[in-house]
Amino acid sequence: MIVNNDLCLPGAELVSIVLCEERGSYLTSQVGYSLGYDRRNDPNNPTRGFNLSLSQDLAGAGGTVHYLRTEARGGWYHGFNKNFRLSFTGSAGYIDGWNGDSIRISDRFYEGGDTFRGFEIAGIGPRDLQYGDALGGKLYAIGTVEETLPNGLPEQYGIKTALFTDFGTLGLLDKTDEINPDTQKPLTTVEDDLNLRISAGLSVFWKSPMGPLRFDFSQIIKKDYYDKTELFRFSTSTRF
């Protein structure tokens, strides 16, 4: 993330001071690995089985940035028949610095949009209320329950529907991101918590001539007052 110096003039900042403090050049050198175990009967449209994956990235083997990032994902799928399919999926991640480093804003997690329906991209998690800037978080956990249902439309239309609920949280800044560097006092405009968010709604999948498309109609059940929400989202889909 690049922050223009003109946006950070002392006393007249146009973006969060947390962003302004991260101006500069950094070199990241990282190594990582990923492990996966897949027992699904289909990677794109499973009706049986489960899958698990774990990945880690270590930055600091060279460069100026030091962190360890860990992410885990999984899912369980069961089709009662060709029209009814139930799935439970989830993901979680944590990143922390070492060698005295804090986690920079470009390395944090941002959730929303396709990863948490009902919220904008980077719509949940820590935020500077004075400027509305999303600050990302070091920890997230998101789960989804989805049930595919018949919609009564002819199969040749290529339209499928599903009910869903997404639930989870994102937060946990470093303490240095909640302190004003000029006064060394807490930044009262920064909100950072791990409160639960929940949304539910209807997804429509269309096998269009342009490729699989998805339309999400969402209702917010639980949110924080500073979250950014959206009740409708259009995106491409990897499943059908």
PDB file of C-alpha atoms in Angstrom:
ATOM      1  CA  MET A   1       0.000   0.000   0.000  1.00  0.00           C
ATOM      2  CA  ILE A   2       1.424   3.384  -1.058  1.00  0.00           C
ATOM      3  CA  VAL A   3       0.510   6.532   0.872  1.00  0.00           C
ATOM      4  CA  ASN A   4       1.165   9.871  -0.841  1.00  0.00           C
ATOM      5  CA  ASN A   5       3.098  12.309   1.362  1.00  0.00           C
ATOM      6  CA  ASP A   6       0.612  15.060   0.461  1.00  0.00           C
ATOM      7  CA  LEU A   7      -2.074  13.103   2.302  1.00  0.00           C
ATOM      8  CA  CYS A   8      -0.025  13.085   5.503  1.00  0.00           C
ATOM      9  CA  LEU A   9       0.841  16.749   6.055  1.00  0.00           C
ATOM     10  CA  PRO A  10       1.242  17.306   9.830  1.00  0.00           C
ATOM     11  CA  GLY A  11      -1.965  18.599  11.363  1.00  0.00           C
ATOM     12  CA  ALA A  12      -3.880  18.228   8.088  1.00  0.00           C
ATOM     13  CA  GLU A  13      -3.842  14.472   7.434  1.00  0.00           C
ATOM     14  CA  LEU A  14      -6.384  13.234   4.880  1.00  0.00           C
ATOM     15  CA  VAL A  15      -5.885   9.577   5.805  1.00  0.00           C
ATOM     16  CA  SER A  16      -5.410   7.749   9.072  1.00  0.00           C
ATOM     17  CA  ILE A  17      -2.207   8.516  10.975  1.00  0.00           C
ATOM     18  CA  VAL A  18      -1.777   4.735  11.189  1.00  0.00           C
ATOM     19  CA  LEU A  19      -1.348   4.688   7.389  1.00  0.00           C
ATOM     20  CA  CYS A  20       0.928   7.724   7.413  1.00  0.00           C
ATOM     21  CA  GLU A  21       3.287   6.063   9.893  1.00  0.00           C
ATOM     22  CA  GLU A  22       3.916   3.261   7.388  1.00  0.00           C
ATOM     23  CA  ARG A  23       5.406   5.425   4.660  1.00  0.00           C
ATOM     24  CA  GLY A  24       8.765   4.210   3.441  1.00  0.00           C
ATOM     25  CA  SER A  25      10.381   1.372   1.547  1.00  0.00           C
ATOM     26  CA  TYR A  26      10.460  -2.226   2.762  1.00  0.00           C
ATOM     27  CA  LEU A  27      11.845  -5.406   1.259  1.00  0.00           C
ATOM     28  CA  THR A  28      10.004  -8.673   1.963  1.00  0.00           C
ATOM     29  CA  SER A  29      11.716 -12.009   1.422  1.00  0.00           C
ATOM     30  CA  GLN A  30       9.593 -15.000   2.401  1.00  0.00           C
ATOM     31  CA  VAL A  31       9.454 -18.764   2.155  1.00  0.00           C
ATOM     32  CA  GLY A  32       6.440 -20.937   2.749  1.00  0.00           C
ATOM     33  CA  TYR A  33       4.701 -24.235   2.357  1.00  0.00           C
ATOM     34  CA  SER A  34       1.181 -25.590   2.054  1.00  0.00           C
ATOM     35  CA  LEU A  35      -0.371 -28.944   2.928  1.00  0.00           C
ATOM     36  CA  GLY A  36      -3.680 -30.266   1.704  1.00  0.00           C
ATOM     37  CA  TYR A  37      -5.917 -33.275   2.190  1.00  0.00           C
ATOM     38  CA  ASP A  38      -8.889 -33.631  -0.157  1.00  0.00           C
ATOM     39  CA  ARG A  39     -11.539 -36.347   0.071  1.00  0.00           C
ATOM     40  CA  ARG A  40     -14.228 -34.568  -1.980  1.00  0.00           C
ATOM     41  CA  ASN A  41     -15.842 -36.377  -4.887  1.00  0.00           C
ATOM     42  CA  ASP A  42     -15.615 -33.235  -7.044  1.00  0.00           C
ATOM     43  CA  PRO A  43     -13.305 -30.222  -6.512  1.00  0.00           C
ATOM     44  CA  ASN A  44     -15.791 -27.667  -7.917  1.00  0.00           C
ATOM     45  CA  ASN A  45     -19.222 -29.054  -7.065  1.00  0.00           C
ATOM     46  CA  PRO A  46     -18.769 -31.626  -4.265  1.00  0.00           C
ATOM     47  CA  THR A  47     -21.662 -33.649  -2.904  1.00  0.00           C
ATOM     48  CA  ARG A  48     -19.629 -35.900  -0.607  1.00  0.00           C
ATOM     49  CA  GLY A  49     -16.477 -35.700   1.457  1.00  0.00           C
ATOM     50  CA  PHE A  50     -14.308 -33.074   3.081  1.00  0.00           C
ATOM     51  CA  ASN A  51     -11.086 -31.147   2.497  1.00  0.00           C
ATOM     52  CA  LEU A  52      -8.456 -29.552   4.745  1.00  0.00           C
ATOM     53  CA  SER A  53      -5.482 -27.296   4.031  1.00  0.00           C
ATOM     54  CA  LEU A  54      -2.764 -25.543   6.021  1.00  0.00           C
ATOM     55  CA  SER A  55      -0.232 -22.973   4.813  1.00  0.00           C
ATOM     56  CA  GLN A  56       2.534 -20.954   6.459  1.00  0.00           C
ATOM     57  CA  ASP A  57       4.756 -18.141   5.215  1.00  0.00           C
ATOM     58  CA  LEU A  58       7.879 -16.951   7.016  1.00  0.00           C
ATOM     59  CA  ALA A  59       9.260 -13.521   6.116  1.00  0.00           C
ATOM     60  CA  GLY A  60      12.707 -12.550   7.323  1.00  0.00           C
ATOM     61  CA  ALA A  61      15.115 -14.813   5.459  1.00  0.00           C
ATOM     62  CA  GLY A  62      16.635 -11.659   4.040  1.00  0.00           C
ATOM     63  CA  GLY A  63      14.796  -8.386   3.525  1.00  0.00           C
ATOM     64  CA  THR A  64      13.594  -5.980   6.199  1.00  0.00           C
ATOM     65  CA  VAL A  65      10.195  -7.474   7.087  1.00  0.00           C
ATOM     66  CA  HIS A  66       9.767 -10.221   9.710  1.00  0.00           C
ATOM     67  CA  TYR A  67       6.565 -12.186  10.284  1.00  0.00           C
ATOM     68  CA  LEU A  68       5.036 -15.664  10.446  1.00  0.00           C
ATOM     69  CA  ARG A  69       1.630 -16.047   8.778  1.00  0.00           C
ATOM     70  CA  THR A  70      -0.510 -19.168   9.242  1.00  0.00           C
ATOM     71  CA  GLU A  71      -3.806 -19.969   7.497  1.00  0.00           C
ATOM     72  CA  ALA A  72      -6.083 -23.001   7.663  1.00  0.00           C
ATOM     73  CA  ARG A  73      -9.152 -23.889   5.561  1.00  0.00           C
ATOM     74  CA  GLY A  74     -11.598 -26.748   5.460  1.00  0.00           C
ATOM     75  CA  GLY A  75     -15.012 -27.908   4.366  1.00  0.00           C
ATOM     76  CA  TRP A  76     -17.533 -30.732   4.712  1.00  0.00           C
ATOM     77  CA  TYR A  77     -20.099 -31.520   1.997  1.00  0.00           C
ATOM     78  CA  HIS A  78     -23.176 -33.729   1.834  1.00  0.00           C
ATOM     79  CA  GLY A  79     -25.681 -34.066  -0.987  1.00  0.00           C
ATOM     80  CA  PHE A  80     -29.061 -35.500   0.070  1.00  0.00           C
ATOM     81  CA  ASN A  81     -30.033 -35.669  -3.620  1.00  0.00           C
ATOM     82  CA  LYS A  82     -29.218 -33.697  -6.792  1.00  0.00           C
ATOM     83  CA  ASN A  83     -31.234 -30.679  -5.593  1.00  0.00           C
ATOM     84  CA  PHE A  84     -30.303 -30.520  -1.909  1.00  0.00           C
ATOM     85  CA  ARG A  85     -26.645 -30.107  -0.937  1.00  0.00           C
ATOM     86  CA  LEU A  86     -25.406 -28.984   2.488  1.00  0.00           C
ATOM     87  CA  SER A  87     -21.913 -27.635   3.147  1.00  0.00           C
ATOM     88  CA  PHE A  88     -19.968 -26.332   6.127  1.00  0.00           C
ATOM     89  CA  THR A  89     -16.798 -24.411   5.271  1.00  0.00           C
ATOM     90  CA  GLY A  90     -14.399 -22.324   7.307  1.00  0.00           C
ATOM     91  CA  SER A  91     -11.095 -20.502   7.276  1.00  0.00           C
ATOM     92  CA  ALA A  92      -8.862 -18.880   9.876  1.00  0.00           C
ATOM     93  CA  GLY A  93      -5.566 -17.047   9.868  1.00  0.00           C
ATOM     94  CA  TYR A  94      -3.062 -15.423  12.187  1.00  0.00           C
ATOM     95  CA  ILE A  95       0.029 -13.318  11.480  1.00  0.00           C
ATOM     96  CA  ASP A  96       2.549 -12.024  13.990  1.00  0.00           C
ATOM     97  CA  GLY A  97       5.894 -10.275  13.785  1.00  0.00           C
ATOM     98  CA  TRP A  98       9.229 -11.407  15.134  1.00  0.00           C
ATOM     99  CA  ASN A  99      12.620  -9.775  15.628  1.00  0.00           C
ATOM    100  CA  GLY A 100      10.771  -6.791  17.111  1.00  0.00           C
ATOM    101  CA  ASP A 101       8.642  -6.126  13.996  1.00  0.00           C
ATOM    102  CA  SER A 102       4.982  -5.128  14.057  1.00  0.00           C
ATOM    103  CA  ILE A 103       2.682  -6.165  11.213  1.00  0.00           C
ATOM    104  CA  ARG A 104       2.423  -3.595   8.439  1.00  0.00           C
ATOM    105  CA  ILE A 105      -0.953  -2.680   7.027  1.00  0.00           C
ATOM    106  CA  SER A 106      -0.201  -4.286   3.649  1.00  0.00           C
ATOM    107  CA  ASP A 107       0.477  -7.657   5.315  1.00  0.00           C
ATOM    108  CA  ARG A 108      -2.678  -7.834   7.451  1.00  0.00           C
ATOM    109  CA  PHE A 109      -5.882  -9.704   6.670  1.00  0.00           C
ATOM    110  CA  TYR A 110      -8.871  -7.984   5.048  1.00  0.00           C
ATOM    111  CA  GLU A 111     -12.240  -9.709   4.814  1.00  0.00           C
ATOM    112  CA  GLY A 112     -15.584  -8.948   3.212  1.00  0.00           C
ATOM    113  CA  GLY A 113     -17.048  -9.090  -0.266  1.00  0.00           C
ATOM    114  CA  ASP A 114     -16.798 -12.652  -1.574  1.00  0.00           C
ATOM    115  CA  THR A 115     -15.200 -13.877   1.672  1.00  0.00           C
ATOM    116  CA  PHE A 116     -17.958 -12.508   3.947  1.00  0.00           C
ATOM    117  CA  ARG A 117     -21.205 -11.787   2.141  1.00  0.00           C
ATOM    118  CA  GLY A 118     -23.202  -8.815   3.351  1.00  0.00           C
ATOM    119  CA  PHE A 119     -20.081  -6.717   3.968  1.00  0.00           C
ATOM    120  CA  GLU A 120     -17.998  -4.666   1.570  1.00  0.00           C
ATOM    121  CA  ILE A 121     -14.426  -5.658   0.714  1.00  0.00           C
ATOM    122  CA  ALA A 122     -12.463  -4.775   3.887  1.00  0.00           C
ATOM    123  CA  GLY A 123     -15.845  -4.001   5.414  1.00  0.00           C
ATOM    124  CA  ILE A 124     -15.202  -5.626   8.789  1.00  0.00           C
ATOM    125  CA  GLY A 125     -12.372  -5.335  11.275  1.00  0.00           C
ATOM    126  CA  PRO A 126     -10.282  -2.502  12.754  1.00  0.00           C
ATOM    127  CA  ARG A 127     -11.001   0.967  11.382  1.00  0.00           C
ATOM    128  CA  ASP A 128      -9.991   4.578  11.946  1.00  0.00           C
ATOM    129  CA  LEU A 129     -13.359   6.227  12.462  1.00  0.00           C
ATOM    130  CA  GLN A 130     -12.063   9.728  11.784  1.00  0.00           C
ATOM    131  CA  TYR A 131     -11.224   8.924   8.169  1.00  0.00           C
ATOM    132  CA  GLY A 132     -13.111   5.654   7.616  1.00  0.00           C
ATOM    133  CA  ASP A 133      -9.922   3.805   6.668  1.00  0.00           C
ATOM    134  CA  ALA A 134      -9.854   0.023   7.099  1.00  0.00           C
ATOM    135  CA  LEU A 135      -6.724  -1.025   9.000  1.00  0.00           C
ATOM    136  CA  GLY A 136      -6.853  -4.806   8.587  1.00  0.00           C
ATOM    137  CA  GLY A 137      -6.247  -7.321  11.345  1.00  0.00           C
ATOM    138  CA  LYS A 138      -3.780  -9.953  12.503  1.00  0.00           C
ATOM    139  CA  LEU A 139      -6.432 -12.581  13.215  1.00  0.00           C
ATOM    140  CA  TYR A 140      -9.555 -13.735  11.401  1.00  0.00           C
ATOM    141  CA  ALA A 141     -11.957 -16.674  11.547  1.00  0.00           C
ATOM    142  CA  ILE A 142     -14.919 -17.102   9.183  1.00  0.00           C
ATOM    143  CA  GLY A 143     -17.419 -19.931   8.792  1.00  0.00           C
ATOM    144  CA  THR A 144     -20.183 -20.574   6.261  1.00  0.00           C
ATOM    145  CA  VAL A 145     -23.202 -22.859   6.208  1.00  0.00           C
ATOM    146  CA  GLU A 146     -24.833 -23.176   2.787  1.00  0.00           C
ATOM    147  CA  GLU A 147     -27.774 -25.244   1.553  1.00  0.00           C
ATOM    148  CA  THR A 148     -28.461 -25.617  -2.171  1.00  0.00           C
ATOM    149  CA  LEU A 149     -32.220 -25.717  -2.880  1.00  0.00           C
ATOM    150  CA  PRO A 150     -34.413 -26.353  -5.935  1.00  0.00           C
ATOM    151  CA  ASN A 151     -35.880 -23.203  -7.485  1.00  0.00           C
ATOM    152  CA  GLY A 152     -38.476 -24.634  -9.858  1.00  0.00           C
ATOM    153  CA  LEU A 153     -36.754 -23.307 -12.992  1.00  0.00           C
ATOM    154  CA  PRO A 154     -36.046 -25.590 -15.977  1.00  0.00           C
ATOM    155  CA  GLU A 155     -32.565 -27.089 -15.769  1.00  0.00           C
ATOM    156  CA  GLN A 156     -31.620 -25.735 -19.200  1.00  0.00           C
ATOM    157  CA  TYR A 157     -31.735 -22.188 -17.789  1.00  0.00           C
ATOM    158  CA  GLY A 158     -28.570 -23.002 -15.844  1.00  0.00           C
ATOM    159  CA  ILE A 159     -29.720 -21.275 -12.639  1.00  0.00           C
ATOM    160  CA  LYS A 160     -29.214 -22.694  -9.144  1.00  0.00           C
ATOM    161  CA  THR A 161     -29.981 -21.160  -5.756  1.00  0.00           C
ATOM    162  CA  ALA A 162     -28.677 -21.576  -2.226  1.00  0.00           C
ATOM    163  CA  LEU A 163     -29.409 -20.224   1.237  1.00  0.00           C
ATOM    164  CA  PHE A 164     -26.365 -19.224   3.281  1.00  0.00           C
ATOM    165  CA  THR A 165     -25.163 -17.787   6.535  1.00  0.00           C
ATOM    166  CA  ASP A 166     -21.671 -16.374   7.071  1.00  0.00           C
ATOM    167  CA  PHE A 167     -20.285 -15.722  10.547  1.00  0.00           C
ATOM    168  CA  GLY A 168     -16.909 -14.723  11.919  1.00  0.00           C
ATOM    169  CA  THR A 169     -14.577 -12.019  13.129  1.00  0.00           C
ATOM    170  CA  LEU A 170     -11.471 -10.021  12.235  1.00  0.00           C
ATOM    171  CA  GLY A 171      -9.247  -7.908  14.446  1.00  0.00           C
ATOM    172  CA  LEU A 172      -6.214  -7.680  16.700  1.00  0.00           C
ATOM    173  CA  LEU A 173      -3.878  -4.799  15.850  1.00  0.00           C
ATOM    174  CA  ASP A 174      -0.405  -4.370  17.286  1.00  0.00           C
ATOM    175  CA  LYS A 175      -0.336  -2.000  20.260  1.00  0.00           C
ATOM    176  CA  THR A 176       1.852   0.422  18.303  1.00  0.00           C
ATOM    177  CA  ASP A 177      -1.041   0.947  15.840  1.00  0.00           C
ATOM    178  CA  GLU A 178      -3.292   2.226  18.609  1.00  0.00           C
ATOM    179  CA  ILE A 179      -0.865   4.870  19.919  1.00  0.00           C
ATOM    180  CA  ASN A 180      -0.463   8.375  18.524  1.00  0.00           C
ATOM    181  CA  PRO A 181       3.266   8.590  17.657  1.00  0.00           C
ATOM    182  CA  ASP A 182       3.308  12.340  18.343  1.00  0.00           C
ATOM    183  CA  THR A 183       1.648  12.343  21.772  1.00  0.00           C
ATOM    184  CA  GLN A 184       2.224   8.689  22.793  1.00  0.00           C
ATOM    185  CA  LYS A 185      -1.420   8.598  23.873  1.00  0.00           C
ATOM    186  CA  PRO A 186      -4.059   6.082  22.721  1.00  0.00           C
ATOM    187  CA  LEU A 187      -5.758   6.844  19.404  1.00  0.00           C
ATOM    188  CA  THR A 188      -9.381   7.277  20.444  1.00  0.00           C
ATOM    189  CA  THR A 189     -10.558   7.125  16.819  1.00  0.00           C
ATOM    190  CA  VAL A 190      -9.274   3.584  16.218  1.00  0.00           C
ATOM    191  CA  GLU A 191     -11.727   0.755  16.871  1.00  0.00           C
ATOM    192  CA  ASP A 192     -10.320  -2.765  17.175  1.00  0.00           C
ATOM    193  CA  ASP A 193     -12.254  -5.725  18.536  1.00  0.00           C
ATOM    194  CA  LEU A 194     -13.071  -9.326  17.777  1.00  0.00           C
ATOM    195  CA  ASN A 195     -16.846  -9.055  17.960  1.00  0.00           C
ATOM    196  CA  LEU A 196     -18.901 -11.607  16.061  1.00  0.00           C
ATOM    197  CA  ARG A 197     -20.454 -10.643  12.738  1.00  0.00           C
ATOM    198  CA  ILE A 198     -23.265 -12.648  11.107  1.00  0.00           C
ATOM    199  CA  SER A 199     -25.053 -12.376   7.782  1.00  0.00           C
ATOM    200  CA  ALA A 200     -27.540 -14.562   5.920  1.00  0.00           C
ATOM    201  CA  GLY A 201     -29.184 -14.550   2.554  1.00  0.00           C
ATOM    202  CA  LEU A 202     -29.726 -16.049  -0.871  1.00  0.00           C
ATOM    203  CA  SER A 203     -27.144 -16.781  -3.562  1.00  0.00           C
ATOM    204  CA  VAL A 204     -28.110 -17.267  -7.206  1.00  0.00           C
ATOM    205  CA  PHE A 205     -25.664 -19.100  -9.486  1.00  0.00           C
ATOM    206  CA  TRP A 206     -26.091 -18.682 -13.244  1.00  0.00           C
ATOM    207  CA  LYS A 207     -24.198 -20.662 -15.859  1.00  0.00           C
ATOM    208  CA  SER A 208     -24.220 -17.782 -18.327  1.00  0.00           C
ATOM    209  CA  PRO A 209     -22.648 -17.570 -21.809  1.00  0.00           C
ATOM    210  CA  MET A 210     -19.932 -15.408 -20.182  1.00  0.00           C
ATOM    211  CA  GLY A 211     -19.138 -18.071 -17.588  1.00  0.00           C
ATOM    212  CA  PRO A 212     -20.479 -18.906 -14.110  1.00  0.00           C
ATOM    213  CA  LEU A 213     -21.848 -15.838 -12.313  1.00  0.00           C
ATOM    214  CA  ARG A 214     -23.062 -15.336  -8.741  1.00  0.00           C
ATOM    215  CA  PHE A 215     -25.580 -12.894  -7.282  1.00  0.00           C
ATOM    216  CA  ASP A 216     -25.699 -12.543  -3.493  1.00  0.00           C
ATOM    217  CA  PHE A 217     -28.649 -11.002  -1.652  1.00  0.00           C
ATOM    218  CA  SER A 218     -27.714 -10.530   1.998  1.00  0.00           C
ATOM    219  CA  GLN A 219     -29.271  -9.524   5.295  1.00  0.00           C
ATOM    220  CA  ILE A 220     -27.087  -8.413   8.204  1.00  0.00           C
ATOM    221  CA  ILE A 221     -27.889 -10.186  11.466  1.00  0.00           C
ATOM    222  CA  LYS A 222     -25.027  -8.902  13.626  1.00  0.00           C
ATOM    223  CA  LYS A 223     -22.387  -6.240  12.962  1.00  0.00           C
ATOM    224  CA  ASP A 224     -20.371  -3.478  14.595  1.00  0.00           C
ATOM    225  CA  TYR A 225     -21.575   0.079  14.092  1.00  0.00           C
ATOM    226  CA  TYR A 226     -18.513   1.015  12.038  1.00  0.00           C
ATOM    227  CA  ASP A 227     -18.646  -1.929   9.604  1.00  0.00           C
ATOM    228  CA  LYS A 228     -19.322  -1.268   5.917  1.00  0.00           C
ATOM    229  CA  THR A 229     -22.207  -3.365   4.616  1.00  0.00           C
ATOM    230  CA  GLU A 230     -23.696  -4.196   1.222  1.00  0.00           C
ATOM    231  CA  LEU A 231     -26.995  -5.992   0.635  1.00  0.00           C
ATOM    232  CA  PHE A 232     -26.275  -7.064  -2.959  1.00  0.00           C
ATOM    233  CA  ARG A 233     -23.112  -8.285  -4.669  1.00  0.00           C
ATOM    234  CA  PHE A 234     -22.370  -9.539  -8.171  1.00  0.00           C
ATOM    235  CA  SER A 235     -19.276 -11.646  -8.837  1.00  0.00           C
ATOM    236  CA  THR A 236     -17.913 -14.487 -10.914  1.00  0.00           C
ATOM    237  CA  SER A 237     -18.205 -17.989  -9.494  1.00  0.00           C
ATOM    238  CA  THR A 238     -15.875 -20.975  -9.444  1.00  0.00           C
ATOM    239  CA  ARG A 239     -18.678 -23.446  -8.779  1.00  0.00           C
ATOM    240  CA  PHE A 240     -21.875 -24.514 -10.429  1.00  0.00           C
TER     241      PHE A 240
END
